[in-house]
Coordinates of C-alpha atoms (C1' of nucleotides) in Angstrom, one line a residue:
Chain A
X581 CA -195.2 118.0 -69.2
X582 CA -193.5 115.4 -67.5
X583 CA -192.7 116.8 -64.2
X584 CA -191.3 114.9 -61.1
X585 CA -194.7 114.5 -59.7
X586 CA -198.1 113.6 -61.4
X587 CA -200.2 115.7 -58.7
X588 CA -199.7 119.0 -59.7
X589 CA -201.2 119.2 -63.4
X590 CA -200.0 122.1 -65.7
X591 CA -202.5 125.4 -65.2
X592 CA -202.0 126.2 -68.9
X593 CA -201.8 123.6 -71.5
X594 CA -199.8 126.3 -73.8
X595 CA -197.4 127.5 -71.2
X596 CA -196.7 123.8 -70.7
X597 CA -195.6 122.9 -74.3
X598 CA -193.4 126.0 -74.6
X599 CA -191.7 124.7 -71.1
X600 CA -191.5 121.0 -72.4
X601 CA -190.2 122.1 -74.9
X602 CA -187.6 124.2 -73.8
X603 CA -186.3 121.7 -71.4
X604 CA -185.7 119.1 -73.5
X605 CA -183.7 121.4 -76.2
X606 CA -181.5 123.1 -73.4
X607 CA -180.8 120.2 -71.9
X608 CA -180.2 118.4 -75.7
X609 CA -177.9 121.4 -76.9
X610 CA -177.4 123.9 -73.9
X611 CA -178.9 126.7 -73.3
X612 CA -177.1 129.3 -75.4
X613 CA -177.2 126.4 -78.2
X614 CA -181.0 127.1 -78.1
X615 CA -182.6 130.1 -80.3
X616 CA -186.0 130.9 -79.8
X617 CA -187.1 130.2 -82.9
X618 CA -186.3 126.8 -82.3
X619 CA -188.9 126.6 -78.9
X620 CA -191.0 127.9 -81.2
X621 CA -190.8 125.8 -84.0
X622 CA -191.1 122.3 -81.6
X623 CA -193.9 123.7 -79.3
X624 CA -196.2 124.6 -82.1
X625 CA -196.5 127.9 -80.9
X626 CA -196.1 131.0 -82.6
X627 CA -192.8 133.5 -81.3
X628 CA -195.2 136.4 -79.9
X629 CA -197.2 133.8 -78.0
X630 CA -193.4 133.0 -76.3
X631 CA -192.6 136.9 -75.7
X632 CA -196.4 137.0 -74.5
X633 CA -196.1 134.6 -71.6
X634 CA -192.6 134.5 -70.7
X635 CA -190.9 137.9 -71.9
X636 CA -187.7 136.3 -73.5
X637 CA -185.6 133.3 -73.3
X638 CA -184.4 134.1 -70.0
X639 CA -187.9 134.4 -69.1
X640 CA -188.7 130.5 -70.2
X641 CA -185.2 129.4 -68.4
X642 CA -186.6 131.2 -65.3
X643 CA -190.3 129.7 -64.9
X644 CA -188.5 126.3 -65.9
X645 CA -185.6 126.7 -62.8
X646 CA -188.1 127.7 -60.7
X647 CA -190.9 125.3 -61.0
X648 CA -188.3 122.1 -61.4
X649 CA -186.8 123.0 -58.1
X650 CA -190.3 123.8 -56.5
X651 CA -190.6 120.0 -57.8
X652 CA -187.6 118.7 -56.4
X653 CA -188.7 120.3 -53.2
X654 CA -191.8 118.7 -52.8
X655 CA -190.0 115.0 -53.1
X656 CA -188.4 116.0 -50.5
X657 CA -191.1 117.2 -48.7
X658 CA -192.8 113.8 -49.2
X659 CA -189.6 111.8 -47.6
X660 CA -189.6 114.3 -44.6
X661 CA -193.1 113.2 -44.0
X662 CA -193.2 109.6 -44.7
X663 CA -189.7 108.4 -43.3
X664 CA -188.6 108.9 -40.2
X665 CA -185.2 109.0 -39.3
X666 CA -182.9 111.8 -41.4
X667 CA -180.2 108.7 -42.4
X668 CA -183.3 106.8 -44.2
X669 CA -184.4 110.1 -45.4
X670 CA -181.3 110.3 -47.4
X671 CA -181.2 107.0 -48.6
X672 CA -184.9 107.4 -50.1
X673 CA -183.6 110.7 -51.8
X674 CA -180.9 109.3 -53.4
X675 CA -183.5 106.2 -54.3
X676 CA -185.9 108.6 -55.8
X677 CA -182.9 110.7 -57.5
X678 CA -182.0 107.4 -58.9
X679 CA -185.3 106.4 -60.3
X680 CA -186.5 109.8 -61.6
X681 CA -182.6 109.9 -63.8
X682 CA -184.3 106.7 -65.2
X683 CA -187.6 108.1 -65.5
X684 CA -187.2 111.9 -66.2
X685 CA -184.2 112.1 -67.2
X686 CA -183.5 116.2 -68.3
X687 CA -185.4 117.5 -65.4
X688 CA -182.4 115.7 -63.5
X689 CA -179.9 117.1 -66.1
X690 CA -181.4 120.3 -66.4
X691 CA -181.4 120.8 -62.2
X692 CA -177.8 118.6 -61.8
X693 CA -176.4 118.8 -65.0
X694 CA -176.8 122.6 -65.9
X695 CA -174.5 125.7 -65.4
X696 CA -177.9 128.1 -64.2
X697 CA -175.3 131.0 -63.1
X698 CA -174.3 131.0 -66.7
X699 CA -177.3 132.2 -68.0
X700 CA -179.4 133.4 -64.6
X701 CA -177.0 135.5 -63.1
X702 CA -178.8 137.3 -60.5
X703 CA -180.4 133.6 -59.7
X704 CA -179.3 132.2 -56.4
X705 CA -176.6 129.3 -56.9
X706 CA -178.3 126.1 -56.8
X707 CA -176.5 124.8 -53.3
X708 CA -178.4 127.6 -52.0
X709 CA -181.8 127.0 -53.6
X710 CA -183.7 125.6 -50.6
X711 CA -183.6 121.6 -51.8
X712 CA -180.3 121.6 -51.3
X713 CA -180.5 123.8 -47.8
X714 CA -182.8 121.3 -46.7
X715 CA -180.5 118.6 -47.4
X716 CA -178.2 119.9 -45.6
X717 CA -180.8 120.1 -42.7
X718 CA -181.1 116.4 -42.9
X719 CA -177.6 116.1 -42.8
X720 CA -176.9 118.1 -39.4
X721 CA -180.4 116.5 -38.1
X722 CA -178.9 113.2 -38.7
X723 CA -175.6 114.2 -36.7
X724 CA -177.4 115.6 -33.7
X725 CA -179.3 112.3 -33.2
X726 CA -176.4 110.7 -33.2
X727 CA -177.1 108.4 -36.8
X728 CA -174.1 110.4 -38.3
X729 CA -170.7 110.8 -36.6
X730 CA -169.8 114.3 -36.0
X731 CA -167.5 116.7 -38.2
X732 CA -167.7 119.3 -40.6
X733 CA -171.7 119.7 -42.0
X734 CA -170.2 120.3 -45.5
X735 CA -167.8 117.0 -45.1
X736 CA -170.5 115.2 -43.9
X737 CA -173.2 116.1 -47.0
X738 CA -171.0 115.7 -49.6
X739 CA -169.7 112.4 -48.0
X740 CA -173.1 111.1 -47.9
X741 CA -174.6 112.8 -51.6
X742 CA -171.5 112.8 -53.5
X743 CA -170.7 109.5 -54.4
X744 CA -174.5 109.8 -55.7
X745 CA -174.4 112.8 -57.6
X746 CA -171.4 111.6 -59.0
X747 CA -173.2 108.6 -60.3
X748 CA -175.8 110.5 -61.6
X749 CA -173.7 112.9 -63.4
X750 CA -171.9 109.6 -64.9
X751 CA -175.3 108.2 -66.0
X752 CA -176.7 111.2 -67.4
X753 CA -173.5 111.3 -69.8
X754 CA -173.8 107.6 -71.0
X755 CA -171.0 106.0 -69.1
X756 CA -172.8 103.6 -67.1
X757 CA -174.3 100.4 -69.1
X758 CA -177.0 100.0 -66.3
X759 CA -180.0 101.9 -65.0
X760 CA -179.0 103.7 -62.0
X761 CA -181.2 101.4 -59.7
X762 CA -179.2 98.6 -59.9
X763 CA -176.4 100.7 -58.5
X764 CA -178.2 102.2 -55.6
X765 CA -177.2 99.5 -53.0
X766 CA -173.4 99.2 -53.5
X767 CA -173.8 103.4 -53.8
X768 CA -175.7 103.7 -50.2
X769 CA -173.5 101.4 -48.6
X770 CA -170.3 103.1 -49.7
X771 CA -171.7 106.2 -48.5
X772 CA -172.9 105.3 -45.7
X773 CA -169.9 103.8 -43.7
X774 CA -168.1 107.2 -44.6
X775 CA -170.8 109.0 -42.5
X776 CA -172.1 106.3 -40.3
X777 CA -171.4 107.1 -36.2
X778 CA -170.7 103.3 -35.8
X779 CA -169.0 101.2 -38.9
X780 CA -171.0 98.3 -37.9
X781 CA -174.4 99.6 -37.6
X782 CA -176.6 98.8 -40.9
X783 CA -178.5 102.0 -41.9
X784 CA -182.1 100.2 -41.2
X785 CA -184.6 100.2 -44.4
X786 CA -186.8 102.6 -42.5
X787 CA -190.5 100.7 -42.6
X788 CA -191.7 104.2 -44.2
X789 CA -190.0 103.4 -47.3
X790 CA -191.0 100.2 -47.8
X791 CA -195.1 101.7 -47.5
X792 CA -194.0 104.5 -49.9
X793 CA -192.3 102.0 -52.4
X794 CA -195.7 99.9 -52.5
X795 CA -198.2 102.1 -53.1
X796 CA -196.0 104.7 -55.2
Chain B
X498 CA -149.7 131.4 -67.6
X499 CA -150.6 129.8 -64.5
X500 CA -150.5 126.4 -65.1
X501 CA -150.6 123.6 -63.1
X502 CA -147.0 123.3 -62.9
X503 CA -144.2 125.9 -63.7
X504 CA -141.4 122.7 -65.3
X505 CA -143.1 123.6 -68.7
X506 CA -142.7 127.0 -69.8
X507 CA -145.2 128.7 -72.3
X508 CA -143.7 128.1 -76.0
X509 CA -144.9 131.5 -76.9
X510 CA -145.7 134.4 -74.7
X511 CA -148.2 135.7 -77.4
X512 CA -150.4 132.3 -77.4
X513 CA -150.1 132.6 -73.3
X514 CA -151.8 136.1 -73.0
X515 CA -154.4 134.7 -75.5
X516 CA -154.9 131.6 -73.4
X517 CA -154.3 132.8 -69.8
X518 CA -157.0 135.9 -71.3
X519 CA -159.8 133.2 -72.2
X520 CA -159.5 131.5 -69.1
X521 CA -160.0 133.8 -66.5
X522 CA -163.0 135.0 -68.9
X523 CA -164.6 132.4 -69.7
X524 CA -164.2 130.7 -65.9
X525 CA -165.8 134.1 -64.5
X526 CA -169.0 134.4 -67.2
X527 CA -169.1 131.7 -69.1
X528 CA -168.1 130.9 -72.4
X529 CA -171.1 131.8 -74.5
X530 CA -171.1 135.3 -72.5
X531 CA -167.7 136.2 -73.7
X532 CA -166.8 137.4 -77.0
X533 CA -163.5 137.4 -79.0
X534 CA -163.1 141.3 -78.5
X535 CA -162.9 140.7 -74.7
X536 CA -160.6 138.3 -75.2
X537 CA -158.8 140.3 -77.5
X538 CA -159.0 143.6 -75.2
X539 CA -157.5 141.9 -72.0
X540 CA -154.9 140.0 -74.1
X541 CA -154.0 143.1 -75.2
X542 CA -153.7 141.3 -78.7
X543 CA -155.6 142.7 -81.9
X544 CA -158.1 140.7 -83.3
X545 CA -156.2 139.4 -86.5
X546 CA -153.6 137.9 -84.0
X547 CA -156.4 135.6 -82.3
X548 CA -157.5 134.5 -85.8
X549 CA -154.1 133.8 -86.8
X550 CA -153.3 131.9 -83.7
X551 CA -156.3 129.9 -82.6
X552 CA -158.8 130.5 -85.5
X553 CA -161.1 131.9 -83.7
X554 CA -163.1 131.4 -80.2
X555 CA -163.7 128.1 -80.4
X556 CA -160.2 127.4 -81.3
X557 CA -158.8 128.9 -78.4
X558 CA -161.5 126.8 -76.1
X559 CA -160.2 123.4 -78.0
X560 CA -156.3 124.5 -76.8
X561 CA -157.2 125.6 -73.6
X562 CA -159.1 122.1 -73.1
X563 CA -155.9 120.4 -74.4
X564 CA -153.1 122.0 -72.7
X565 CA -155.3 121.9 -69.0
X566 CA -155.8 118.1 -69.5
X567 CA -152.8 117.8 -70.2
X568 CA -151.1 119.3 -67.2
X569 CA -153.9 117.2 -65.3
X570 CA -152.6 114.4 -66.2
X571 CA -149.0 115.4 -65.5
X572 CA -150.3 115.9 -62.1
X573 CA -151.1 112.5 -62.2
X574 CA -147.8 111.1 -63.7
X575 CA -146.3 112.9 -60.8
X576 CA -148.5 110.7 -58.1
X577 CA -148.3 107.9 -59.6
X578 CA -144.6 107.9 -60.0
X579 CA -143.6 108.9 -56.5
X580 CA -146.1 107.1 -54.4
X581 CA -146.0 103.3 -54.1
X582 CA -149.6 102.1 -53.5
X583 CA -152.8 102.8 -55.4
X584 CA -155.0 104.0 -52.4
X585 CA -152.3 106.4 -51.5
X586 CA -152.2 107.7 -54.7
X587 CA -155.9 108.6 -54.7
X588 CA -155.2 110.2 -51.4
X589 CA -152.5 112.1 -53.1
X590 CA -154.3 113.0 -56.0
X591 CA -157.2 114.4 -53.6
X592 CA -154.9 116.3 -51.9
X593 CA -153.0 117.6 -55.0
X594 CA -156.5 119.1 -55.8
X595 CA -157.4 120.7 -52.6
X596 CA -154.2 122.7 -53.1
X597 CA -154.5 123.7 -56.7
X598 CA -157.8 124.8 -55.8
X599 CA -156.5 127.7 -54.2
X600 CA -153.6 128.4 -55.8
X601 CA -154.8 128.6 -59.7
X602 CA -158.9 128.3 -59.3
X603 CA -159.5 129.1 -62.8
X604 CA -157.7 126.2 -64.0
X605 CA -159.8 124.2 -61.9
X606 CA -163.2 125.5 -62.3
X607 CA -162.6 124.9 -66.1
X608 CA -161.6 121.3 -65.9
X609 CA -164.1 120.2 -63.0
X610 CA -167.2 123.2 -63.4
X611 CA -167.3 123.7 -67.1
X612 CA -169.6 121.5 -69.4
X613 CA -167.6 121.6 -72.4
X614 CA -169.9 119.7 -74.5
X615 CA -172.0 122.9 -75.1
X616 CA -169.3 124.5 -76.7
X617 CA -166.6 122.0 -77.9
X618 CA -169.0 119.8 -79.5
X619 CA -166.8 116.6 -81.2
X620 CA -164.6 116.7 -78.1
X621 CA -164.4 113.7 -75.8
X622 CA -166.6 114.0 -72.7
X623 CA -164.3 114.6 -69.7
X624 CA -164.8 111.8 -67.7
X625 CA -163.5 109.6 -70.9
X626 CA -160.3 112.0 -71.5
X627 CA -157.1 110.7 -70.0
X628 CA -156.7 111.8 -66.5
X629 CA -160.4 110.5 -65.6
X630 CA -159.7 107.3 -67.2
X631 CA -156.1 106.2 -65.5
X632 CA -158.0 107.7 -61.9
X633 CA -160.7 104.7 -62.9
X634 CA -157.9 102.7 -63.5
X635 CA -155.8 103.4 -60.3
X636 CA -159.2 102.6 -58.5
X637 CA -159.2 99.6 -60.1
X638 CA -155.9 98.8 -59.1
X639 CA -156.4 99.4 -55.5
X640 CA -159.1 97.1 -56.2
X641 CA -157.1 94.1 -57.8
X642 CA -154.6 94.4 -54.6
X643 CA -157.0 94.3 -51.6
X644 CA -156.5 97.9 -50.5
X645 CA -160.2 98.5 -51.6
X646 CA -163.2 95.9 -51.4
X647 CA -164.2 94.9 -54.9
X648 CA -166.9 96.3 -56.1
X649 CA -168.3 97.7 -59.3
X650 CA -165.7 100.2 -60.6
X651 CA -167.8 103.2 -61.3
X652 CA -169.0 102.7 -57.9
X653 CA -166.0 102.7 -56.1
X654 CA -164.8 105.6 -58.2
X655 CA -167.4 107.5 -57.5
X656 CA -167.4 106.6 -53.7
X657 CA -163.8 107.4 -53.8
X658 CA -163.5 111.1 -55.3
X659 CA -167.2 112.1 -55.1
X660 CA -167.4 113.6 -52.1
X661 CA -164.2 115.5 -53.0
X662 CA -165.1 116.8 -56.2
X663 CA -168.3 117.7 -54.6
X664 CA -166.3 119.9 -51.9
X665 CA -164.3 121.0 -55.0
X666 CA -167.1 122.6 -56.5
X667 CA -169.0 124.1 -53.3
X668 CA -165.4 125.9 -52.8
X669 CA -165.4 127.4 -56.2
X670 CA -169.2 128.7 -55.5
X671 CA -168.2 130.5 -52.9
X672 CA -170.3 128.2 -50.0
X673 CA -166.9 126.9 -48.2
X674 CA -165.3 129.9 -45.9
X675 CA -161.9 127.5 -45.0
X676 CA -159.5 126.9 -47.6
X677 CA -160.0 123.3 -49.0
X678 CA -156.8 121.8 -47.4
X679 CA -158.8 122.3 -44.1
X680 CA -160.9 119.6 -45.3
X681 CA -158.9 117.0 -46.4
X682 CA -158.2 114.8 -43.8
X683 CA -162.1 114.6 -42.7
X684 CA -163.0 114.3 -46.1
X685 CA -160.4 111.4 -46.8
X686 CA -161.6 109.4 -43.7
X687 CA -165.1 109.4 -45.3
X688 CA -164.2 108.3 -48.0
X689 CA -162.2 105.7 -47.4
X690 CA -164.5 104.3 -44.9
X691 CA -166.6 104.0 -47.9
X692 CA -164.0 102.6 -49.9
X693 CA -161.3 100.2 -48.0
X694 CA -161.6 96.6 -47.6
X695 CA -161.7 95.9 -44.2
X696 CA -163.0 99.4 -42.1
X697 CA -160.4 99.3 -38.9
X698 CA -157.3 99.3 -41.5
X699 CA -156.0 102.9 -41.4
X700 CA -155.0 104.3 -44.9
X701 CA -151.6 104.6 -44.4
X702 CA -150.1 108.3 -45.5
X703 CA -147.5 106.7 -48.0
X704 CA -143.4 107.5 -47.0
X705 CA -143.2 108.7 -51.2
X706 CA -145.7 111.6 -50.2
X707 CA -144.5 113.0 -47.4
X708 CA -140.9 113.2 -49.2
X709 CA -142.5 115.0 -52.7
X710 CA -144.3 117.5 -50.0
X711 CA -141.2 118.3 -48.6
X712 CA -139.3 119.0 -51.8
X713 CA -142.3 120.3 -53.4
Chain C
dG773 C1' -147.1 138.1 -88.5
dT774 C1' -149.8 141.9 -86.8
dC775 C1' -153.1 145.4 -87.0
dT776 C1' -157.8 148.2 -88.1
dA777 C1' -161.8 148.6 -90.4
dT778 C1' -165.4 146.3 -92.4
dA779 C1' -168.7 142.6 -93.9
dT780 C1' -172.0 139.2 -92.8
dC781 C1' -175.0 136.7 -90.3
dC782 C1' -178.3 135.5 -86.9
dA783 C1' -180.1 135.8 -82.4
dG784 C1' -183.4 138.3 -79.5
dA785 C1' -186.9 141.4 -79.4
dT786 C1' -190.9 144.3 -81.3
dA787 C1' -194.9 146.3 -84.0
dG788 C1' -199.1 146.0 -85.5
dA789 C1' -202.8 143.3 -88.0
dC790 C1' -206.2 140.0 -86.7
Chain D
dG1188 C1' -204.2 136.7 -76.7
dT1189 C1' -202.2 135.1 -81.0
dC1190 C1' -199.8 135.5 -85.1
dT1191 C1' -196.4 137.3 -89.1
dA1192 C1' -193.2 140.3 -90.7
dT1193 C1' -189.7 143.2 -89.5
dC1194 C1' -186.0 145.7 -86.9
dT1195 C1' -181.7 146.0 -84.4
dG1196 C1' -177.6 144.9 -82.0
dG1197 C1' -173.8 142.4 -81.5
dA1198 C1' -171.2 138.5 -82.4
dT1199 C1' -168.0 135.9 -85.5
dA1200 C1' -165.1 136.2 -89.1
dT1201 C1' -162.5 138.5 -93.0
dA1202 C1' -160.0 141.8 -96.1
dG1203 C1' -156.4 144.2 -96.9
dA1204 C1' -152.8 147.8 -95.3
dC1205 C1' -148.5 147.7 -92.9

DNA sequence: GTCTATATCCAGATAGAC
DNA sequence: GTCTATCTGGATATAGAC
């Protein structure tokens, strides 16, 4: 299963296709565009093997919400703990964001693109979902240390990620010719002066990065 | 009906209940979680009438879809006809948002939270209906005259209304306590910092605004 | 044009053999 | 644990009276 990271192999080979599966149709015809059967038929797997491990369709939706944002908590785990300052910590989230739209594309539509409340309901609303908390962490981190100028913690996260998410959301519906990449300069620079304490100060490459970027 | 401006009346009070019915239903579960005889039951219509009318729930998705874009890009005609220069136009459009935001949600969270792919199949993608493509090309404009640095359109774009839709959306999930308004002047002055062609210019609050806000 | 009652279909879920 | 065959509910859609 292609998840966002290599390291953390699938336990069980069978609960794996059934998820593969079921990402890529929910995120090819929506969720409630997707029967069972249908996970069935493209995993290889029979339907009581489905009922057997998951319960249900909302079951399968469930593990696969879960586990894809357990993902998209550990990249950000691995940019808190190999960049320093919280402004480069955004930029390399956005950088990754960028490169695993490219690379993995429906886990990023299935986790950005999706509608989850509309078919987990009792399922806490992805801003919530601690990626996204944790984000914001970065966010007021970077204000108290003075890298972002001060003002509303909301203004100031959706000032710095929207522009990106944006560009995702524009990618992932075939509207931009180029790999998403080639954008991230012009993106982070945009961004940046709207959150930047001082206009003039360059958001520094943090030397972090750069070590990640080689050997990743 | 609550639409997004009262100058066009509903041709028939019948197709309104339907209409006004589906949208607050399908904004608050979901339009694969509703069926026609919840429709039906808060329209207060029978069954046959809906079929008649609309020819059945997709039909009355596919005129809801229409009519909203529509008065969406009314809203726009209305900018863009009373204010004078493309970067105050955005800045109007912005806060023309903000403030429908509040005062008809539903409408909103249809246009801007809904993926309507998943259930109007053939229809246009949003970002290429009308509306989204004369914001592009107002961003472009701005462009063209030297209000905003040239740079890749999508980019800008993005830069420009991403961190507003972003707020738009974190308002309608229930994360923002303050009324959008609240935030428009902070988020504004991110954006254009992000946006404008040389940082110290001040986005001047266009004369044509302030007059439509009065009479408005 | 509008309504009620009904038909048809298909999805999700289960039972029980293996 | 895995499979096939089956059940059941509920949705869309229609038929036909008024």
């Amino acid at each position: 299963m292609p998840y966002l990271k290599r390291n953390a192999p699938c336990p069980e080979p069978l609960d794996c296709r059934i998820l593969t599966a079921a990402l890529d149709l929910f995120v090819e015809n929506g969720y409630h565009n997707v029967s069972v059967h249908e996970v069935q038929k493209r995993a290889q797997v029979s339907i009581g093997s489905i009922y057997n491990h998951f319960g249900g369709k909302e079951g399968i939706a469930h593990a696969l919400y879960e586990h894809l944002l357990n993902e998209l908590d550990e990249l950000i785990d691995g940019v808190v703990t190999t960049v320093a300052s919280p402004s480069a910590q955004c930029r390399e989230i956005i950088r990754q964001l960028f490169e695993h739209t490219e690379t993995h594309r429906n886990i990023i539509a299935f986790l950005f693109h999706a509608k989850h409340t509309e078919f987990l309901r009792e399922e806490t609303l992805i801003c919530d979902a601690r990626p996204f908390v944790r984000i914001r962490s970065i966010v007021a981190d970077a204000m108290e240390k003075g890298e972002f100028k001060k003002t509303d913690p909301w203004v100031a996260t959706s000032a710095m990620f929207g522009g990106a998410i944006r560009m995702i959301q524009l990618r992932l519906d075939g509207l931009l010719d180029k790999p998403l990449p080639e954008y991230f300069e012009a993106v982070i620079e945009a961004a940046w002066s709207g959150v930047a304490e001082n206009s003039d100060h360059q958001l520094e490459t943090n030397s972090g990065v750069a070590a990640q970027r080689a050997t990743g």
